[in-house]
Amino acid sequence: MKRYLLLLFLLPAALAWNPNCINKPVGFGYRTTGGAGGRTVTPRNIDELRKYLYSKEKLIINLDRTYDYTYSEGTVKATGCFFQKCGRNNYQQSLSGRGTCHGRPHTTVTYHKAGLSELWISSHKTIMSSNGRGVIKGKGIRVKDAQNVIIRDITITDINPEVIWAGDAIGLDNVQNVWIHRVTTRRIGRQHLVTFQKTNKGITVSSCFFDGTSPHSAYCDNKHYWVWIFFGTHDEITLINNHVLNTAGRTPHTGGWSGAQNYVHMIYNTMDVNPHTGIEANQGARILSEGNLFIKYANPVAPFSRGGVLAMVNDNKLAQRCRGYFGQNCAVNKYSGSKVTYRWDETVLSQFSHLDKNAINSARNARCL
């Protein structure tokens, strides 16, 4: 069923995003304990931070300053193209050989090598900032072949923002039980958050600020396109109470290949300003969207996405359909200055009902919006 409606009303100020409404992991990542019980360490420099993150020891890693990797590995010149040129200094480039340069004028792309590879995080870690000043700059992080990791209260920023394919902020690669909480990402060249083509279960991303504001944008409008992509063979991800600002697409891009199987629970997120496209439910995607607030979204669901299943809970009648699957109603999505897209594939509810209902209901019971 597809119906479209333009709502012009403004929602009450009381619905403003509150990053403090969650103080423990809920959703699929609710079992995560991170480095609890391990010693607390404070890295003195970028080399110590790298060592602690990859250590086999259970650790609480306290970031108390900016760890700037931008120039740590030098710069690289490579053949690429202008993906979009928006003026003398406002442009986004792409590296060649990645499928984005076909038909575009070639140029020499200069980028910081550090951004092209992430800091690897091993099992039983908590990465946090007790003073709120913890920043990783110029390089992202990847939880790889690991379990039980908490990343919270830090900022990841400035990873080759003018170059697509020159760095992701947060990557999840064959992991279980990860809680990402109150993390800010901004000025990232490619994805702010990505799962790779293995199994990624027990993932909760909560109360994070994904800031897409950038002069280096795909549409020359200061809004970042490459935001979230979920690509695993079996992903179970809760996205709850995040603020996603000034984006142009991939919120999220899910599935899109024959081996993908992605269960994504989007709930109570503030999806704030997107003049292009949002949710992409491609082959292998199973997305439940409830209780989200879409503000000035031209297309909450990308009209070109194909192959996946998506349940947008847009009225009370649809919310009540959830009771037979989860024992409680779903929350209803809200819209302000956005086009309401009715996409209802009830098979999503059936498929989610076979997962951990405690995880699904604990997220719903948080009631952040």
Short mmCIF file of C-alpha atoms in Angstrom, two decimals:
data_model
loop_
_atom_site.label_atom_id
_atom_site.label_comp_id
_atom_site.label_asym_id
_atom_site.label_seq_id
_atom_site.Cartn_x
_atom_site.Cartn_y
_atom_site.Cartn_z
CA MET A 1 0.00 0.00 0.00
CA LYS A 2 1.40 3.37 -0.99
CA ARG A 3 -0.11 6.73 -0.10
CA TYR A 4 1.57 10.06 0.12
CA LEU A 5 0.67 13.03 2.26
CA LEU A 6 2.42 16.31 2.95
CA LEU A 7 2.24 17.39 6.56
CA LEU A 8 3.03 21.01 7.30
CA PHE A 9 2.41 21.11 11.04
CA LEU A 10 5.16 21.68 13.59
CA LEU A 11 5.58 19.23 16.45
CA PRO A 12 5.88 20.46 20.05
CA ALA A 13 9.27 21.56 21.29
CA ALA A 14 8.98 18.87 23.98
CA LEU A 15 9.85 16.35 21.29
CA ALA A 16 13.36 17.82 20.91
CA TRP A 17 16.14 15.22 20.83
CA ASN A 18 17.36 14.17 24.26
CA PRO A 19 20.71 12.30 24.18
CA ASN A 20 20.43 11.44 27.88
CA CYS A 21 17.22 9.39 27.87
CA ILE A 22 19.16 6.10 27.64
CA ASN A 23 21.74 5.17 30.28
CA LYS A 24 22.18 1.45 29.67
CA PRO A 25 22.23 -0.74 26.56
CA VAL A 26 18.80 -1.65 25.21
CA GLY A 27 17.87 -3.37 21.98
CA PHE A 28 19.97 -6.09 20.40
CA GLY A 29 23.11 -4.99 22.25
CA TYR A 30 21.59 -5.18 25.74
CA ARG A 31 23.99 -7.92 26.92
CA THR A 32 27.12 -5.82 26.24
CA THR A 33 29.41 -5.12 29.22
CA GLY A 34 32.58 -4.01 27.42
CA GLY A 35 35.74 -3.76 29.51
CA ALA A 36 33.97 -3.84 32.89
CA GLY A 37 36.30 -5.48 35.41
CA GLY A 38 39.43 -4.58 33.50
CA ARG A 39 41.93 -1.88 34.36
CA THR A 40 41.47 1.72 33.20
CA VAL A 41 44.16 3.23 30.99
CA THR A 42 44.59 6.68 29.46
CA PRO A 43 46.61 6.69 26.21
CA ARG A 44 49.28 9.40 26.12
CA ASN A 45 49.54 9.49 22.33
CA ILE A 46 48.23 7.94 19.12
CA ASP A 47 50.57 4.97 19.29
CA GLU A 48 49.45 4.02 22.78
CA LEU A 49 45.81 4.34 21.75
CA ARG A 50 46.35 1.98 18.84
CA LYS A 51 48.11 -0.52 21.12
CA TYR A 52 45.40 -0.49 23.78
CA LEU A 53 42.56 -0.86 21.29
CA TYR A 54 44.11 -3.95 19.71
CA SER A 55 45.32 -5.47 23.00
CA LYS A 56 43.94 -8.86 24.04
CA GLU A 57 43.53 -7.51 27.59
CA LYS A 58 40.15 -6.49 29.02
CA LEU A 59 40.40 -2.68 29.26
CA ILE A 60 38.54 0.55 29.91
CA ILE A 61 40.28 3.03 27.61
CA ASN A 62 39.73 6.64 28.68
CA LEU A 63 40.29 9.25 25.97
CA ASP A 64 41.05 12.61 27.58
CA ARG A 65 42.31 14.60 24.57
CA THR A 66 42.35 14.74 20.76
CA TYR A 67 44.25 11.87 19.16
CA ASP A 68 45.07 13.27 15.73
CA TYR A 69 46.13 10.69 13.13
CA THR A 70 45.65 12.99 10.13
CA TYR A 71 49.31 13.39 9.17
CA SER A 72 50.65 10.27 10.88
CA GLU A 73 51.00 8.19 7.69
CA GLY A 74 51.65 10.92 5.13
CA THR A 75 49.66 11.85 2.06
CA VAL A 76 48.96 9.93 -1.12
CA LYS A 77 48.28 11.05 -4.69
CA ALA A 78 46.06 8.76 -6.76
CA THR A 79 43.95 8.86 -9.89
CA GLY A 80 40.35 9.75 -9.25
CA CYS A 81 37.58 12.05 -10.39
CA PHE A 82 35.35 14.87 -9.31
CA PHE A 83 32.20 13.12 -8.12
CA GLN A 84 30.63 16.53 -7.83
CA LYS A 85 32.30 19.91 -8.12
CA CYS A 86 30.46 22.60 -6.23
CA GLY A 87 32.76 25.56 -6.70
CA ARG A 88 36.40 26.36 -6.31
CA ASN A 89 36.89 24.70 -2.92
CA ASN A 90 33.61 22.91 -2.28
CA TYR A 91 33.71 19.55 -4.00
CA GLN A 92 33.75 15.82 -3.40
CA GLN A 93 36.21 13.57 -5.16
CA SER A 94 36.34 9.81 -5.61
CA LEU A 95 39.23 7.40 -5.98
CA SER A 96 39.21 5.51 -9.28
CA GLY A 97 38.53 1.78 -9.48
CA ARG A 98 35.64 2.02 -7.02
CA GLY A 99 32.80 2.31 -9.52
CA THR A 100 32.08 6.00 -8.96
CA CYS A 101 34.29 7.56 -11.64
CA HIS A 102 32.58 6.17 -14.75
CA GLY A 103 31.74 9.07 -17.04
CA ARG A 104 33.24 11.67 -14.73
CA PRO A 105 36.30 13.82 -15.49
CA HIS A 106 39.49 12.40 -14.04
CA THR A 107 41.85 14.29 -11.79
CA THR A 108 44.63 13.67 -9.28
CA VAL A 109 43.24 13.10 -5.78
CA THR A 110 45.38 13.89 -2.76
CA TYR A 111 44.34 12.43 0.58
CA HIS A 112 45.71 11.52 4.00
CA LYS A 113 46.70 7.86 4.05
CA ALA A 114 45.73 7.43 7.71
CA GLY A 115 42.05 7.72 6.89
CA LEU A 116 42.09 4.77 4.52
CA SER A 117 42.54 2.21 7.32
CA GLU A 118 40.82 2.08 10.69
CA LEU A 119 42.04 1.45 14.21
CA TRP A 120 41.14 -2.16 15.03
CA ILE A 121 39.37 -2.91 18.31
CA SER A 122 39.53 -6.35 19.89
CA SER A 123 37.19 -8.00 22.42
CA HIS A 124 36.23 -6.82 25.92
CA LYS A 125 36.91 -3.11 25.59
CA THR A 126 35.20 0.06 26.70
CA ILE A 127 36.33 3.17 24.84
CA MET A 128 35.02 6.29 26.55
CA SER A 129 35.85 9.84 27.64
CA SER A 130 35.37 10.85 31.26
CA ASN A 131 35.99 14.54 30.58
CA GLY A 132 34.06 14.78 27.29
CA ARG A 133 37.18 15.78 25.35
CA GLY A 134 37.97 12.44 23.75
CA VAL A 135 38.35 12.88 19.99
CA ILE A 136 39.78 10.58 17.33
CA LYS A 137 40.66 12.71 14.33
CA GLY A 138 41.73 11.68 10.84
CA LYS A 139 41.13 7.94 11.28
CA GLY A 140 38.12 5.76 12.02
CA ILE A 141 37.68 2.64 14.14
CA ARG A 142 36.75 -0.92 13.24
CA VAL A 143 35.55 -3.58 15.67
CA LYS A 144 36.83 -6.71 13.92
CA ASP A 145 36.48 -10.42 14.79
CA ALA A 146 35.51 -9.36 18.30
CA GLN A 147 32.80 -9.40 20.93
CA ASN A 148 31.67 -7.32 23.88
CA VAL A 149 32.76 -3.76 23.03
CA ILE A 150 31.38 -0.44 24.27
CA ILE A 151 32.19 2.83 22.47
CA ARG A 152 30.68 5.88 24.13
CA ASP A 153 30.95 9.63 24.71
CA ILE A 154 33.66 10.28 22.12
CA THR A 155 33.88 12.13 18.80
CA ILE A 156 35.25 10.81 15.49
CA THR A 157 35.91 13.52 12.95
CA ASP A 158 37.66 14.84 9.83
CA ILE A 159 38.48 11.68 7.88
CA ASN A 160 39.30 12.94 4.37
CA PRO A 161 35.88 14.61 4.14
CA GLU A 162 36.40 15.68 0.52
CA VAL A 163 37.24 12.16 -0.74
CA ILE A 164 34.78 9.27 -1.10
CA TRP A 165 36.39 5.87 -0.34
CA ALA A 166 39.09 7.49 1.80
CA GLY A 167 37.75 6.51 5.19
CA ASP A 168 34.83 5.33 7.34
CA ALA A 169 34.15 6.49 10.90
CA ILE A 170 32.88 3.25 12.50
CA GLY A 171 33.04 -0.23 10.99
CA LEU A 172 31.68 -3.50 12.39
CA ASP A 173 33.23 -6.64 10.94
CA ASN A 174 32.27 -10.09 12.29
CA VAL A 175 31.26 -8.94 15.77
CA GLN A 176 28.83 -9.74 18.57
CA ASN A 177 27.53 -7.53 21.39
CA VAL A 178 28.57 -3.96 20.63
CA TRP A 179 27.05 -0.85 22.19
CA ILE A 180 27.82 2.51 20.52
CA HIS A 181 26.43 5.32 22.66
CA ARG A 182 26.56 9.13 22.57
CA VAL A 183 29.21 9.13 19.87
CA THR A 184 29.46 12.11 17.50
CA THR A 185 30.68 11.69 13.93
CA ARG A 186 31.23 14.59 11.55
CA ARG A 187 33.07 15.45 8.33
CA ILE A 188 33.62 11.89 7.14
CA GLY A 189 34.60 11.05 3.55
CA ARG A 190 32.51 7.91 3.20
CA GLN A 191 30.30 6.03 5.69
CA HIS A 192 29.64 7.23 9.21
CA LEU A 193 28.64 3.67 10.16
CA VAL A 194 29.08 0.44 8.18
CA THR A 195 28.77 -3.31 8.71
CA PHE A 196 30.82 -5.59 6.50
CA GLN A 197 29.92 -8.88 4.80
CA LYS A 198 30.04 -11.17 7.82
CA THR A 199 27.73 -11.69 10.80
CA ASN A 200 27.20 -8.72 13.13
CA LYS A 201 24.78 -9.52 15.96
CA GLY A 202 23.85 -7.84 19.21
CA ILE A 203 24.45 -4.29 17.96
CA THR A 204 22.91 -1.21 19.57
CA VAL A 205 23.63 2.33 18.37
CA SER A 206 21.98 4.79 20.74
CA SER A 207 21.86 8.55 21.34
CA CYS A 208 24.59 9.25 18.78
CA PHE A 209 24.87 12.43 16.73
CA PHE A 210 25.54 11.71 13.06
CA ASP A 211 26.26 15.17 11.68
CA GLY A 212 26.21 15.20 7.89
CA THR A 213 26.90 18.93 7.58
CA SER A 214 29.82 19.33 5.16
CA PRO A 215 30.85 21.55 2.24
CA HIS A 216 31.97 18.35 0.48
CA SER A 217 28.62 16.90 -0.52
CA ALA A 218 27.22 14.72 -3.29
CA TYR A 219 24.55 17.26 -4.26
CA CYS A 220 26.41 20.52 -3.56
CA ASP A 221 24.04 21.34 -0.71
CA ASN A 222 26.26 20.78 2.37
CA LYS A 223 24.52 17.48 3.18
CA HIS A 224 26.43 14.20 3.33
CA TYR A 225 25.18 11.23 1.31
CA TRP A 226 27.20 8.28 2.64
CA VAL A 227 25.78 7.77 6.15
CA TRP A 228 24.81 4.19 7.17
CA ILE A 229 25.26 1.00 5.18
CA PHE A 230 24.48 -2.47 6.56
CA PHE A 231 25.83 -5.29 4.48
CA GLY A 232 26.29 -8.37 6.69
CA THR A 233 25.29 -11.97 6.12
CA HIS A 234 23.27 -11.75 9.34
CA ASP A 235 23.05 -8.38 11.05
CA GLU A 236 20.89 -7.65 14.09
CA ILE A 237 21.04 -3.89 14.74
CA THR A 238 19.06 -1.50 16.93
CA LEU A 239 19.24 2.18 15.96
CA ILE A 240 17.63 4.08 18.82
CA ASN A 241 17.39 7.75 19.76
CA ASN A 242 20.06 8.93 17.33
CA HIS A 243 20.07 12.43 15.84
CA VAL A 244 20.83 12.29 12.12
CA LEU A 245 21.29 15.80 10.74
CA ASN A 246 21.74 17.21 7.22
CA THR A 247 22.01 14.05 5.16
CA ALA A 248 21.18 13.17 1.57
CA GLY A 249 20.84 9.37 1.50
CA ARG A 250 21.61 5.98 3.05
CA THR A 251 19.76 6.40 6.33
CA PRO A 252 20.22 3.49 6.08
CA HIS A 253 21.22 1.63 2.91
CA THR A 254 20.55 -1.98 3.85
CA GLY A 255 21.31 -5.19 1.92
CA GLY A 256 21.77 -5.22 -1.81
CA TRP A 257 23.56 -8.51 -2.47
CA SER A 258 22.53 -12.17 -2.57
CA GLY A 259 24.04 -13.11 0.82
CA ALA A 260 22.69 -10.16 2.81
CA GLN A 261 20.35 -10.69 5.73
CA ASN A 262 19.96 -7.53 7.79
CA TYR A 263 17.50 -7.08 10.65
CA VAL A 264 17.42 -3.35 11.45
CA HIS A 265 15.18 -1.92 14.17
CA MET A 266 14.90 1.86 13.76
CA ILE A 267 13.15 3.38 16.74
CA TYR A 268 12.83 6.86 18.31
CA ASN A 269 15.45 8.40 16.03
CA THR A 270 15.32 12.08 15.08
CA MET A 271 15.89 12.12 11.32
CA ASP A 272 16.52 15.80 10.77
CA VAL A 273 16.58 17.45 7.30
CA ASN A 274 17.11 15.40 4.16
CA PRO A 275 16.00 16.90 0.83
CA HIS A 276 16.78 13.69 -1.09
CA THR A 277 16.27 10.06 0.05
CA GLY A 278 16.36 8.14 3.31
CA ILE A 279 15.72 4.43 3.98
CA GLU A 280 16.90 2.04 1.28
CA ALA A 281 15.50 -1.48 1.75
CA ASN A 282 17.40 -3.54 -0.79
CA GLN A 283 17.77 -7.29 -1.28
CA GLY A 284 18.14 -9.01 2.09
CA ALA A 285 16.89 -6.03 4.13
CA ARG A 286 14.34 -6.43 6.91
CA ILE A 287 13.62 -3.05 8.48
CA LEU A 288 11.15 -2.15 11.22
CA SER A 289 10.71 1.64 11.53
CA GLU A 290 8.66 2.84 14.50
CA GLY A 291 8.47 5.92 16.68
CA ASN A 292 10.93 7.89 14.54
CA LEU A 293 10.58 11.61 13.92
CA PHE A 294 11.19 12.70 10.31
CA ILE A 295 11.79 16.44 10.01
CA LYS A 296 11.90 18.02 6.54
CA TYR A 297 12.50 14.70 4.80
CA ALA A 298 11.64 14.78 1.11
CA ASN A 299 11.54 10.97 0.84
CA PRO A 300 11.79 9.04 4.12
CA VAL A 301 11.91 5.90 1.95
CA ALA A 302 14.03 5.92 -1.20
CA PRO A 303 11.71 5.21 -4.14
CA PHE A 304 14.47 3.41 -6.05
CA SER A 305 15.23 0.78 -3.37
CA ARG A 306 14.19 -2.74 -4.35
CA GLY A 307 14.15 -6.27 -3.01
CA GLY A 308 13.98 -5.74 0.75
CA VAL A 309 11.04 -5.62 3.15
CA LEU A 310 10.15 -2.61 5.28
CA ALA A 311 7.42 -1.89 7.82
CA MET A 312 6.77 1.83 8.42
CA VAL A 313 4.49 2.13 11.46
CA ASN A 314 2.61 5.28 10.46
CA ASP A 315 -0.73 5.03 12.26
CA ASN A 316 -2.37 3.45 15.29
CA LYS A 317 -3.95 0.66 13.28
CA LEU A 318 -0.56 -0.53 12.07
CA ALA A 319 0.89 -0.07 15.56
CA GLN A 320 -1.72 -2.47 16.91
CA ARG A 321 -0.68 -5.12 14.39
CA CYS A 322 2.56 -5.48 16.37
CA ARG A 323 0.79 -6.80 19.47
CA GLY A 324 0.25 -10.22 17.94
CA TYR A 325 3.98 -10.54 17.28
CA PHE A 326 5.61 -8.82 20.27
CA GLY A 327 2.90 -8.70 22.95
CA GLN A 328 2.73 -4.90 22.75
CA ASN A 329 1.94 -2.19 20.24
CA CYS A 330 4.62 -0.58 18.13
CA ALA A 331 5.25 3.16 18.38
CA VAL A 332 3.96 5.40 15.58
CA ASN A 333 6.35 7.38 13.37
CA LYS A 334 5.97 11.17 13.43
CA TYR A 335 6.45 13.66 10.62
CA SER A 336 7.10 17.39 10.51
CA GLY A 337 7.28 19.06 7.10
CA SER A 338 7.92 15.64 5.55
CA LYS A 339 6.23 13.45 2.99
CA VAL A 340 4.70 10.45 4.74
CA THR A 341 5.59 7.28 2.89
CA TYR A 342 3.32 4.29 3.56
CA ARG A 343 5.33 1.11 3.10
CA TRP A 344 3.94 -1.86 5.02
CA ASP A 345 5.42 -5.33 4.57
CA GLU A 346 4.00 -7.27 7.51
CA THR A 347 6.46 -10.08 6.87
CA VAL A 348 8.93 -7.87 8.77
CA LEU A 349 6.94 -8.37 11.98
CA SER A 350 6.85 -12.12 11.47
CA GLN A 351 10.59 -12.29 10.83
CA PHE A 352 11.46 -10.06 13.80
CA SER A 353 9.22 -12.13 16.09
CA HIS A 354 11.67 -15.03 15.72
CA LEU A 355 14.51 -12.90 17.12
CA ASP A 356 15.14 -11.93 20.76
CA LYS A 357 11.87 -10.29 21.84
CA ASN A 358 13.51 -8.95 25.01
CA ALA A 359 15.85 -6.97 22.78
CA ILE A 360 13.07 -5.60 20.60
CA ASN A 361 10.72 -4.73 23.46
CA SER A 362 13.44 -3.21 25.66
CA ALA A 363 14.15 -0.68 22.92
CA ARG A 364 10.46 0.13 22.54
CA ASN A 365 10.07 0.54 26.29
CA ALA A 366 12.81 3.21 26.39
CA ARG A 367 10.24 5.71 25.00
CA CYS A 368 12.68 8.44 24.03
CA LEU A 369 10.28 10.37 21.78
#
